[in-house]
Amino acid sequence: MSSQTNRDFVTSGFMFVVGIIAFILTFSFKSFEGTNFGVGVEFMPRVIAALILLTSVIIFVNALKSRSKKTNDTNLEAEEVVEQETESKNYKKLVISIIAMLIYILLTPILGFLIATALFLIAQMLIISNFAKEKIVLFLIISILMAVVVNYVFRNVFYVMLPQGILG
Amino acid sequence: MLEMLLQGFSGVLNVTTILLILGGTILGLIFGSIPGLTATMAVAICLPITYGMHPVAGMSLLMGLYIGGVSGGLIPAILLKLPGTPSSIATTFDGYPMAQKGQAGKAFSFAIVSSFLGGLISIMLLIMIAPPLGQFALKFGPYEYFAIVIFSLTLIATLSGDSLAKGILAGLMGIGFAMVGSAPIDAFPRFTFGFSELDAGFDLMPVLIGLFAVSEILLVAEKKGLQKIKYDLKKISYKVPFKEYLSEKWNFLRSCAIGIGIGILPGIGGGTANLIAYAAAKNASKKPKEYGTGVPGGVVASETSNNAAVGGALIPLVSLGIPGDTVTAMLLGGLVLHGLQPGPLLFQNSGDVVYGIFAALLIANLFMAVLLFVGMRGFIKLLSIPQYILLPIIFALCVVGAYGVNNRMFDVYALLFFGIVGYLMSKAKIPLTPLVLGFILGPLLETNLRRGLMLSQGDFSPFVTQPIAAIFLIITVVSVGWKIWKSFSKSKKISFEN
């Protein structure tokens, strides 16, 4: 089975669940008398939820069809297994990146934009460059410089009040 | 009209605004020329800068970014076979072979001249069409708007992505995300799960920046090795005999028309226009087999149409308040940030801003052509900045952009959330653009539906009996029917071949 077909199964299943939850939630919406001509607040969400259910079923059926077509083609399968393996090795970098971004966002109000940004930039440059340690001095200089410049320009030139945290 | 345009120029012709347009165009060209960075990203990152500015100055900067962002893609497309933006995909087909033959300079000449002229004609058309269209749209009531929005929504579904079902799903997801928060008209909170931060719903900026910038960073982050870009350009000669330019005139005019037409249609922009114009040029050519081997015609078709799409995409934005592509969706956000309501009333209420936008576009278009001819070497050098340095900085700027809208951290969390959503959608091969259009058009759809029903006391029939609404609904049914029939006959053909 191809990885894309697998993903289509996951997509359709996930969106089916989302559609059901959304549909059930619409029953808790209340319309006010007087503004409710023909349809109320629950009408559109219910229609959209129903359509999401319908499209997820269509994607599921399409995925089933493409699976039954491909089962005989072993060459294709082998290729896709290789593709899947090389892909899976990279997910580590992705997960670390997302965690770094999340920590950055959580720390920004506490440490302030300047410090949090400098720390994040160094970390993220290391992550994306596959931990090119020989470049750490370069990353350090660029990160601190960029954090200072962005913080100064947005606060003092464009008047965007970035969080100052412990410095404020 | 001329008077208004002159007034627009007088609003733009001051040192600050000219510098803003120049800076915007340069930055746009940089973003356009570096693969992975897009015009949408450039506009997203610069939006917070415009908060404190006068609306005309702010929009002028964004226009420079838009024109530059669409045009910059031609540099890596010709030199490296890497389209800097989706708008330049077809430029690689003939531009790169030309560069391989040692004609990089000639390819640049054709690309820059056709970008400039394509942009110029489409902006002129925008100036002529948008005001009367806005005037006409003033007559539109909820029924007409409902029909237009339905039509726009089905266009997304029928025209983007390989899979019809996935395009529709993305559009539905967009409408669903837009429903979070207070309902239109009676303000009942929906899908907020008790979080008061969600009462106002998701802001457009974090959604756009997250989907188009953060997801891109995540996609690069998971790549194992990163490519290094180096290009050695010795001596480039831009010289092209005037006769050669002239021989492409029909190709140019056709591509220009295609670009403007596709730009006007909501949901698709330069990314699709350049491919269709290329195919049309190839079909119309006397020597179609030479296309792809390095003929100027291919470059002209692609670069004319993507810049022509700029003016086209701005027509529905300015006159109806409906964005034509992702950049115009972002520009719509920019107008709203300045307290301006895009749509038919924009001309009446803020004519100075609209004509200022037109003037800024014309100036930015000129800057773009000059900058590309003069600064080509500099832009080529920028191509070699590694992505591991650029992308983290861009994320930090995305955070500033998302935070700056309302000065609250909630929007930054939303930014990361939509970044992950965009990443997962790319993995599932679900197109992103329909989501954005659904997010913007969904509330318009619901508001006009409910307004219309209030007007008719709950009667649905005016939606189909009002003439303008009826025409749009008929066009909608026909276009959807045609697409379904086409995809059905295609799948039948495939199974027959198997």
XYZ file of C-alpha atoms in Angstrom:
666
model
C 0.000 0.000 0.000
C 1.375 3.378 -0.890
C 2.174 5.934 1.775
C -0.140 8.444 0.131
C -3.057 6.005 0.271
C -2.268 5.412 3.923
C -2.294 9.123 4.533
C -5.622 9.426 2.744
C -7.076 6.812 5.111
C -5.766 8.744 8.116
C -7.023 12.054 6.679
C -10.508 10.738 5.978
C -10.748 9.022 9.373
C -9.562 12.086 11.258
C -11.828 14.479 9.393
C -14.770 12.090 9.846
C -14.292 12.260 13.620
C -13.906 16.057 13.455
C -17.113 16.273 11.407
C -19.063 14.166 13.904
C -17.839 16.166 16.904
C -18.652 19.457 15.152
C -22.092 18.168 14.183
C -22.899 17.133 17.765
C -21.623 20.477 19.113
C -24.049 22.416 16.894
C -26.935 21.097 19.006
C -25.675 23.136 21.951
C -25.994 26.407 19.936
C -29.006 28.509 20.747
C -30.610 31.073 18.511
C -32.255 34.166 19.846
C -35.873 34.812 19.020
C -36.259 37.764 16.712
C -33.037 37.304 14.740
C -33.934 33.799 13.683
C -35.519 34.002 10.246
C -35.391 30.672 8.482
C -31.989 29.712 9.847
C -30.232 30.323 13.150
C -26.633 30.244 14.401
C -26.588 26.445 14.207
C -27.552 26.209 10.519
C -24.242 26.905 8.746
C -22.050 24.950 11.194
C -24.350 21.960 10.796
C -24.251 22.157 6.988
C -20.458 22.495 6.986
C -20.069 19.592 9.450
C -22.303 17.421 7.265
C -20.321 18.342 4.154
C -17.048 17.543 5.951
C -18.464 14.104 6.793
C -19.478 13.607 3.167
C -16.101 14.643 1.701
C -14.185 12.517 4.200
C -16.254 9.503 3.090
C -15.462 10.324 -0.552
C -11.729 10.554 0.216
C -11.972 7.216 2.068
C -13.691 5.535 -0.903
C -11.122 6.992 -3.333
C -8.301 5.667 -1.128
C -9.929 2.204 -1.052
C -10.127 2.236 -4.852
C -6.506 3.241 -5.328
C -5.412 0.550 -2.833
C -7.165 -2.215 -4.742
C -5.536 -0.946 -7.945
C -2.033 -0.925 -6.566
C -1.899 -4.202 -4.639
C -0.571 -6.137 -7.652
C 2.241 -3.756 -8.390
C 5.049 -4.941 -6.135
C 7.738 -2.742 -7.669
C 5.839 0.344 -6.789
C 5.425 -0.869 -3.234
C 9.140 -1.460 -2.786
C 9.870 2.043 -3.990
C 7.409 3.539 -1.619
C 8.775 1.595 1.345
C 12.186 3.146 0.666
C 10.567 6.548 0.422
C 8.806 6.028 3.725
C 11.991 4.955 5.484
C 14.024 7.949 4.421
C 11.176 10.189 5.404
C 10.762 8.748 8.868
C 14.367 9.528 9.774
C 13.738 13.231 9.322
C 10.742 13.513 11.607
C 13.046 13.860 14.624
C 14.318 17.205 13.352
C 10.763 18.316 12.706
C 9.535 17.396 16.195
C 12.513 19.141 17.827
C 11.788 22.232 15.699
C 8.163 22.344 16.800
C 9.170 21.904 20.447
C 11.744 24.704 20.060
C 9.088 26.978 18.585
C 6.657 26.142 21.370
C 9.246 26.783 24.092
C 10.121 30.060 22.355
C 6.490 31.195 22.388
C 6.013 30.135 26.017
C 9.195 31.883 27.153
C 8.627 35.127 25.256
C 6.259 36.729 27.812
C 8.594 35.691 30.662
C 12.075 36.416 29.285
C 10.945 39.127 26.898
C 11.148 39.146 23.110
C 14.833 40.069 22.939
C 16.304 37.259 25.041
C 13.811 34.596 23.950
C 14.388 35.395 20.272
C 18.171 35.257 20.538
C 17.976 31.875 22.284
C 15.444 30.526 19.803
C 17.430 31.641 16.744
C 20.589 29.857 17.908
C 18.651 26.688 18.754
C 16.676 26.627 15.535
C 19.708 27.345 13.319
C 21.507 24.436 14.954
C 18.503 22.164 14.442
C 17.925 22.973 10.772
C 21.626 22.872 9.891
C 21.875 19.335 11.347
C 23.853 20.642 14.324
C 26.684 22.159 12.317
C 28.751 22.870 15.437
C 31.593 24.398 13.444
C 29.267 27.263 12.573
C 28.144 27.976 16.132
C 30.071 31.254 16.393
C 28.437 32.510 13.207
C 24.992 31.454 14.477
C 25.652 33.173 17.796
C 26.598 36.467 16.161
C 23.711 36.441 13.680
C 21.173 35.433 16.345
C 22.066 38.116 18.853
C 22.404 40.767 16.144
C 19.049 39.872 14.575
C 17.243 39.772 17.938
C 18.600 43.210 18.861
C 17.833 44.740 15.457
C 14.299 43.301 15.191
C 13.479 44.271 18.776
C 14.795 47.815 18.301
C 13.209 48.421 14.899
C 9.755 47.140 15.823
C 9.619 48.880 19.194
C 11.150 52.206 18.293
C 10.454 52.664 14.601
C 7.177 50.828 14.036
C 5.796 51.025 17.563
C 4.867 47.359 17.926
C 4.985 46.784 21.680
C 6.755 43.441 21.865
C 6.722 41.672 25.251
C 9.620 42.893 27.414
C 9.439 40.210 30.135
C 12.127 40.399 32.818
C 13.740 43.384 31.089
C 10.603 45.455 31.276
C -11.066 59.434 -13.121
C -7.844 61.038 -14.362
C -8.288 63.682 -11.722
C -8.615 61.027 -9.037
C -5.520 59.263 -10.334
C -3.540 62.490 -10.239
C -4.763 62.959 -6.707
C -3.595 59.423 -5.970
C -0.151 60.255 -7.330
C 0.033 63.404 -5.244
C -0.640 61.280 -2.158
C 2.202 58.921 -3.047
C 4.790 61.301 -4.473
C 6.614 62.229 -1.277
C 9.999 61.058 -0.106
C 8.749 58.711 2.616
C 6.217 56.908 0.459
C 8.548 56.632 -2.530
C 11.204 55.128 -0.241
C 8.611 52.736 1.155
C 7.658 51.598 -2.344
C 11.320 51.241 -3.274
C 12.107 49.319 -0.085
C 9.020 47.153 -0.543
C 9.957 46.329 -4.110
C 13.533 45.434 -3.130
C 12.379 43.255 -0.238
C 9.719 41.680 -2.452
C 12.324 40.867 -5.089
C 14.536 39.302 -2.410
C 11.677 37.179 -1.078
C 10.620 36.262 -4.594
C 14.122 35.285 -5.657
C 14.948 33.054 -2.691
C 13.218 29.701 -3.183
C 11.045 28.871 -0.197
C 10.261 32.501 0.549
C 7.173 33.907 -1.143
C 5.420 37.192 -1.789
C 2.738 36.071 0.679
C 5.400 35.649 3.377
C 6.902 39.040 2.610
C 3.542 40.768 2.932
C 2.750 38.825 6.111
C 5.987 39.794 7.793
C 5.712 43.454 6.797
C 2.077 43.939 7.805
C 2.908 44.836 11.426
C 5.258 47.521 10.119
C 2.328 49.286 8.474
C 0.207 49.580 11.639
C 1.565 52.927 12.615
C 1.607 54.356 9.093
C -0.912 56.346 7.122
C -3.075 53.881 5.127
C -1.725 55.141 1.782
C 1.888 54.776 2.934
C 1.217 51.326 4.406
C -0.561 50.061 1.317
C 2.174 51.516 -0.915
C 4.756 49.414 0.899
C 2.586 46.307 0.469
C 2.118 47.014 -3.265
C 5.894 47.175 -3.692
C 6.193 43.845 -1.893
C 3.481 42.310 -4.078
C 4.991 43.408 -7.411
C 8.527 42.552 -6.293
C 7.493 39.222 -4.804
C 5.830 38.038 -7.989
C 8.711 39.212 -10.186
C 11.719 38.053 -8.149
C 10.956 34.424 -8.914
C 12.335 34.784 -12.417
C 15.962 34.966 -11.217
C 16.343 31.470 -9.722
C 13.906 30.116 -12.333
C 16.278 31.103 -15.131
C 19.591 30.497 -13.354
C 18.885 27.432 -11.242
C 15.734 25.799 -12.636
C 14.206 26.534 -9.224
C 11.062 28.624 -9.349
C 11.440 31.241 -6.606
C 7.656 31.413 -6.373
C 4.890 29.247 -7.854
C 4.311 32.133 -10.277
C 7.578 31.327 -12.039
C 7.231 27.588 -12.555
C 6.784 27.883 -16.324
C 9.729 30.294 -16.525
C 12.023 27.378 -15.713
C 10.849 25.443 -18.795
C 12.619 27.705 -21.289
C 14.519 30.171 -19.103
C 16.873 27.547 -17.690
C 17.678 25.961 -21.078
C 18.409 29.464 -22.363
C 20.815 30.070 -19.477
C 22.441 26.711 -20.224
C 23.015 27.884 -23.788
C 24.766 30.971 -22.429
C 21.776 33.226 -23.025
C 20.970 34.020 -19.397
C 21.154 37.750 -20.097
C 18.790 37.457 -23.033
C 16.361 35.381 -20.964
C 16.482 38.046 -18.235
C 15.798 40.784 -20.786
C 12.734 39.027 -22.116
C 11.541 38.138 -18.609
C 11.988 41.629 -17.168
C 10.478 43.465 -20.133
C 7.469 41.153 -20.291
C 7.016 41.331 -16.500
C 7.006 45.109 -16.705
C 4.606 45.343 -19.650
C 2.323 42.596 -18.307
C 2.124 44.378 -14.993
C 1.619 47.784 -16.620
C -1.285 46.700 -18.831
C -3.019 44.834 -16.017
C -2.698 47.824 -13.663
C -4.139 50.115 -16.354
C -7.046 47.717 -16.761
C -7.504 47.617 -12.994
C -7.699 51.421 -12.924
C -10.303 51.375 -15.678
C -12.432 48.406 -14.576
C -12.428 48.554 -10.772
C -14.268 51.880 -10.290
C -17.266 51.096 -12.577
C -17.407 47.550 -11.210
C -17.462 48.942 -7.690
C -20.209 51.325 -8.756
C -22.193 48.425 -10.187
C -21.563 46.332 -7.062
C -23.058 49.087 -4.925
C -26.435 47.826 -6.120
C -25.708 44.373 -4.736
C -27.709 43.254 -1.760
C -27.358 40.136 0.383
C -28.851 37.876 -2.327
C -26.321 38.962 -4.942
C -23.420 38.773 -2.504
C -24.508 35.321 -1.366
C -24.528 34.107 -4.986
C -21.130 35.676 -5.746
C -19.578 34.122 -2.655
C -21.033 30.704 -3.524
C -19.617 31.109 -7.024
C -16.188 32.115 -5.646
C -16.173 29.191 -3.245
C -16.932 26.632 -5.942
C -14.168 28.078 -8.101
C -11.642 27.224 -5.407
C -12.926 23.709 -5.233
C -13.032 23.221 -8.950
C -9.755 24.852 -9.847
C -7.162 24.003 -7.224
C -5.351 20.779 -6.486
C -5.435 17.363 -8.144
C -8.204 15.955 -5.999
C -11.592 17.619 -6.103
C -12.619 16.099 -2.764
C -9.490 17.390 -1.021
C -9.920 20.884 -2.456
C -13.489 20.952 -1.168
C -12.398 19.568 2.194
C -9.833 22.362 2.529
C -12.459 24.982 1.695
C -14.820 23.478 4.291
C -12.045 23.464 6.887
C -11.503 27.160 6.200
C -15.194 27.953 6.667
C -15.152 25.830 9.832
C -12.174 27.709 11.322
C -13.904 30.983 10.513
C -16.931 29.845 12.526
C -14.941 29.718 15.752
C -16.016 32.691 17.843
C -19.089 34.869 17.818
C -21.689 34.099 15.166
C -22.564 36.896 12.751
C -25.751 38.855 13.540
C -26.610 37.364 16.957
C -23.046 36.991 18.302
C -23.602 33.595 19.918
C -20.164 32.075 20.684
C -19.550 28.901 18.680
C -16.829 26.230 19.000
C -15.014 28.207 21.695
C -14.952 25.328 24.223
C -15.222 27.894 26.990
C -12.010 29.739 26.091
C -12.712 33.450 26.216
C -9.726 34.120 23.898
C -11.633 32.315 21.170
C -14.684 34.570 21.462
C -13.326 36.903 18.805
C -12.348 33.947 16.639
C -9.046 33.414 14.872
C -7.478 36.517 13.407
C -6.739 36.347 9.688
C -3.045 37.163 10.124
C -1.973 34.212 12.303
C -3.976 31.915 10.034
C -2.264 33.197 6.891
C 1.239 33.514 8.326
C 0.961 30.123 10.011
C -0.305 28.330 6.935
C 2.069 29.854 4.431
C 5.224 30.738 6.341
C 5.458 28.490 9.404
C 4.376 25.335 7.551
C 7.086 26.048 4.985
C 9.701 26.311 7.743
C 8.521 22.972 9.157
C 8.716 21.349 5.727
C 12.320 22.518 5.360
C 13.148 21.499 8.942
C 12.285 17.872 8.245
C 14.506 17.667 5.178
C 17.619 15.659 5.756
C 20.215 17.496 3.738
C 19.914 21.077 2.664
C 20.904 22.132 -0.804
C 23.549 24.726 -1.338
C 22.976 27.217 -4.072
C 25.899 28.705 -5.917
C 25.907 30.402 -9.246
C 28.790 31.987 -11.003
C 27.676 34.660 -13.372
C 30.484 36.174 -15.382
C 29.319 38.633 -17.915
C 25.660 39.054 -18.722
C 24.520 40.925 -21.759
C 20.948 42.126 -21.760
C 21.071 43.102 -25.430
C 18.140 41.906 -27.481
C 17.276 43.342 -30.926
C 13.961 45.179 -30.907
C 12.756 42.938 -33.751
C 12.961 39.907 -31.465
C 10.777 41.565 -28.856
C 8.291 42.486 -31.537
C 8.052 38.921 -32.800
C 6.545 37.918 -29.459
C 3.759 40.519 -29.547
C 0.845 38.089 -30.027
C 2.233 35.742 -27.433
C 2.586 38.722 -25.124
C -0.962 39.958 -25.647
C -2.445 36.481 -25.244
C -0.478 35.804 -22.048
C -1.466 39.199 -20.729
C -5.153 38.431 -21.289
C -4.793 34.999 -19.685
C -2.998 36.482 -16.688
C -5.597 39.174 -16.109
C -8.503 36.766 -16.616
C -7.115 34.179 -14.230
C -6.124 36.852 -11.771
C -9.722 38.075 -11.614
C -11.080 34.612 -10.800
C -11.046 34.146 -7.039
C -8.866 31.432 -5.619
C -6.246 31.286 -8.335
C -3.498 33.692 -9.250
C -0.093 33.860 -10.878
C 0.728 30.293 -9.848
C -1.846 28.914 -12.257
C -1.737 31.742 -14.800
C 1.865 31.143 -15.838
C 1.274 27.444 -16.530
C -1.869 28.075 -18.578
C -0.247 30.920 -20.528
C 2.756 28.706 -21.256
C 0.529 25.908 -22.536
C -1.439 28.374 -24.665
C 1.747 29.872 -26.130
C 3.044 26.429 -26.965
C -0.216 25.426 -28.632
C -0.373 28.612 -30.681
C 3.279 28.480 -31.731
C 4.270 27.423 -35.234
C 7.086 25.411 -33.736
C 5.625 23.923 -30.524
C 8.368 21.305 -30.351
C 10.974 23.983 -29.695
C 9.228 24.961 -26.457
C 11.167 23.560 -23.547
C 14.480 23.745 -25.367
C 15.099 27.405 -24.599
C 12.937 29.719 -26.708
C 12.158 33.264 -25.528
C 8.442 32.670 -26.184
C 8.156 30.407 -23.146
C 9.752 32.981 -20.866
C 7.560 35.750 -22.283
C 4.356 33.738 -21.769
C 5.155 32.836 -18.183
C 6.481 36.190 -17.005
C 3.835 38.285 -18.773
C 0.977 36.272 -17.337
C 2.167 36.154 -13.718
C 2.605 39.919 -13.533
C -0.647 40.499 -15.405
C -2.356 38.399 -12.734
C -1.412 41.056 -10.151
C -3.697 43.703 -11.626
C -6.336 41.074 -12.301
C -6.340 39.792 -8.729
C -6.735 43.311 -7.370
C -9.905 43.957 -9.404
C -12.284 41.805 -7.287
C -10.435 42.829 -4.103
C -10.861 46.539 -4.611
C -14.322 46.502 -6.181
C -16.031 43.600 -4.375
C -13.880 42.899 -1.326
C -13.199 39.356 -2.526
C -9.517 38.360 -2.664
C -8.225 36.774 -5.870
C -5.291 34.892 -4.358
C -3.327 34.489 -1.125
C -1.408 37.749 -1.435
C -4.602 39.711 -2.050
C -6.134 37.896 0.929
C -3.241 39.261 2.949
C -3.753 42.733 1.452
C -7.408 42.515 2.452
C -6.207 41.903 5.990
C -3.975 44.966 5.605
C -6.895 47.172 4.544
C -9.032 45.904 7.421
C -6.176 46.635 9.851
C -6.307 50.248 8.746
C -10.031 50.359 9.407
C -10.945 50.279 5.720
C -13.676 47.977 4.457
C -12.685 46.553 1.056
C -15.592 46.401 -1.346
C -17.851 48.723 -3.289
C -17.943 51.353 -0.561
C -14.147 51.672 -0.544
C -14.198 54.056 -3.522
C -16.782 56.277 -1.879
C -15.337 56.310 1.613
C -11.592 56.202 0.927
C -11.071 57.105 -2.717
C -7.702 58.636 -1.837
C -6.424 55.283 -0.566
C -7.670 53.379 -3.614
C -6.106 55.785 -6.102
C -3.007 55.929 -3.933
C -2.822 52.130 -4.286
C -3.127 52.451 -8.070
C -0.361 55.082 -8.204
C 1.865 52.995 -5.920
C 1.379 49.955 -8.176
C 2.492 51.885 -11.268
C 5.573 53.199 -9.462
C 6.407 49.797 -7.979
C 6.131 48.224 -11.417
C 8.665 50.706 -12.790
C 10.999 50.205 -9.805
C 10.795 46.460 -10.279
C 12.017 46.587 -13.880
C 14.811 49.076 -13.129
C 15.958 47.247 -9.995
C 16.092 43.928 -11.808
C 18.222 45.337 -14.629
C 20.524 47.268 -12.310
C 20.736 45.020 -9.275
C 20.712 41.561 -10.842
C 24.179 40.722 -9.479
C 23.134 41.592 -5.931
C 19.991 39.501 -6.092
C 21.967 36.561 -7.421
C 24.346 36.835 -4.464
C 21.410 36.699 -2.050
C 20.476 33.323 -3.451
C 23.435 31.809 -1.652
C 22.277 32.677 1.900
C 21.674 29.281 3.492
C 18.127 28.409 4.530
C 19.167 27.367 8.043
C 19.983 30.999 8.745
C 17.021 32.535 6.944
C 14.187 30.334 8.177
C 14.638 30.770 11.953
C 14.811 34.541 11.450
C 11.624 34.376 9.409
C 9.888 32.457 12.204
C 10.869 35.162 14.679
C 9.447 37.773 12.279
C 6.258 35.686 11.935
C 5.913 35.833 15.726
C 6.256 39.620 15.616
C 3.687 39.749 12.814
C 1.147 37.612 14.629
C 1.682 39.356 17.960
C 1.535 42.852 16.507
C -2.037 42.507 15.181
C -3.703 42.630 18.590
C -0.736 42.705 20.991
C -1.689 39.380 22.514
C 0.146 36.060 22.840
C -2.963 34.093 21.887
C -2.418 34.997 18.229
C 1.114 33.605 18.453
C -0.218 30.267 19.710
C -2.705 30.337 16.834
C 0.249 31.005 14.502
C 2.030 27.823 15.563
C -1.238 25.862 15.488
C -1.953 26.896 11.894
C 1.668 26.257 10.978
C 1.253 22.651 12.102
C -2.150 22.426 10.372
C -0.552 23.700 7.152
C 2.300 21.219 7.481
C -0.070 18.285 8.013
C -2.195 19.417 5.079
C 0.863 19.497 2.819
C 1.686 15.970 3.941
C -1.873 14.829 3.205
C -1.673 16.606 -0.179
C -4.572 18.895 0.705
C -4.183 22.301 -0.987
C -3.807 25.298 1.372
C -5.316 28.085 -0.720
C -8.945 26.837 -0.544
C -8.683 26.925 3.247
C -7.741 30.598 3.205
C -10.482 31.461 0.759
C -13.002 29.491 2.816
C -11.813 31.276 5.929
C -12.361 34.682 4.320
C -15.491 33.921 2.328
C -17.277 31.677 4.869
C -18.380 34.507 7.174
C -19.472 36.562 4.137
C -21.572 33.627 2.997
C -23.275 33.168 6.353
C -23.815 36.869 6.994
C -25.404 37.447 3.600
C -27.514 34.303 3.837
C -28.939 35.363 7.171
C -29.281 39.006 6.189
C -31.134 37.963 3.064
C -33.472 35.754 5.068
C -34.163 38.558 7.518
C -35.010 40.782 4.586
C -37.377 38.222 3.073
C -38.821 37.118 6.445
C -37.413 33.612 6.120
C -38.238 33.105 2.461
C -35.479 31.389 0.468
C -36.849 32.147 -2.996
C -35.267 35.621 -3.577
C -31.847 33.925 -3.571
C -32.753 32.250 -6.854
C -35.259 34.710 -8.336
C -33.221 37.928 -8.121
C -31.700 38.215 -11.646
C -28.033 38.911 -10.807
C -28.042 36.285 -8.065
C -29.696 33.791 -10.388
C -27.111 34.347 -13.134
C -24.246 33.718 -10.711
C -25.906 30.603 -9.314
C -26.466 29.238 -12.845
C -22.803 29.863 -13.735
C -21.889 28.083 -10.493
C -23.985 25.018 -11.263
C -22.619 24.817 -14.819
C -18.974 25.156 -13.765
C -19.307 22.582 -10.985
C -21.176 20.198 -13.275
C -18.488 20.584 -15.921
C -15.696 19.867 -13.438
C -17.431 16.791 -12.034
C -18.117 15.500 -15.534
C -14.482 16.094 -16.514
C -13.000 14.374 -13.479
C -15.487 11.504 -13.896
C -14.583 10.990 -17.557
C -10.882 11.222 -16.666
C -11.130 8.505 -14.010
C -13.133 6.369 -16.447
C -10.440 6.783 -19.054
C -7.727 5.774 -16.605
C -9.562 2.646 -15.528
C -10.161 1.787 -19.179
C -6.456 2.104 -19.930
C -5.609 -0.132 -16.993
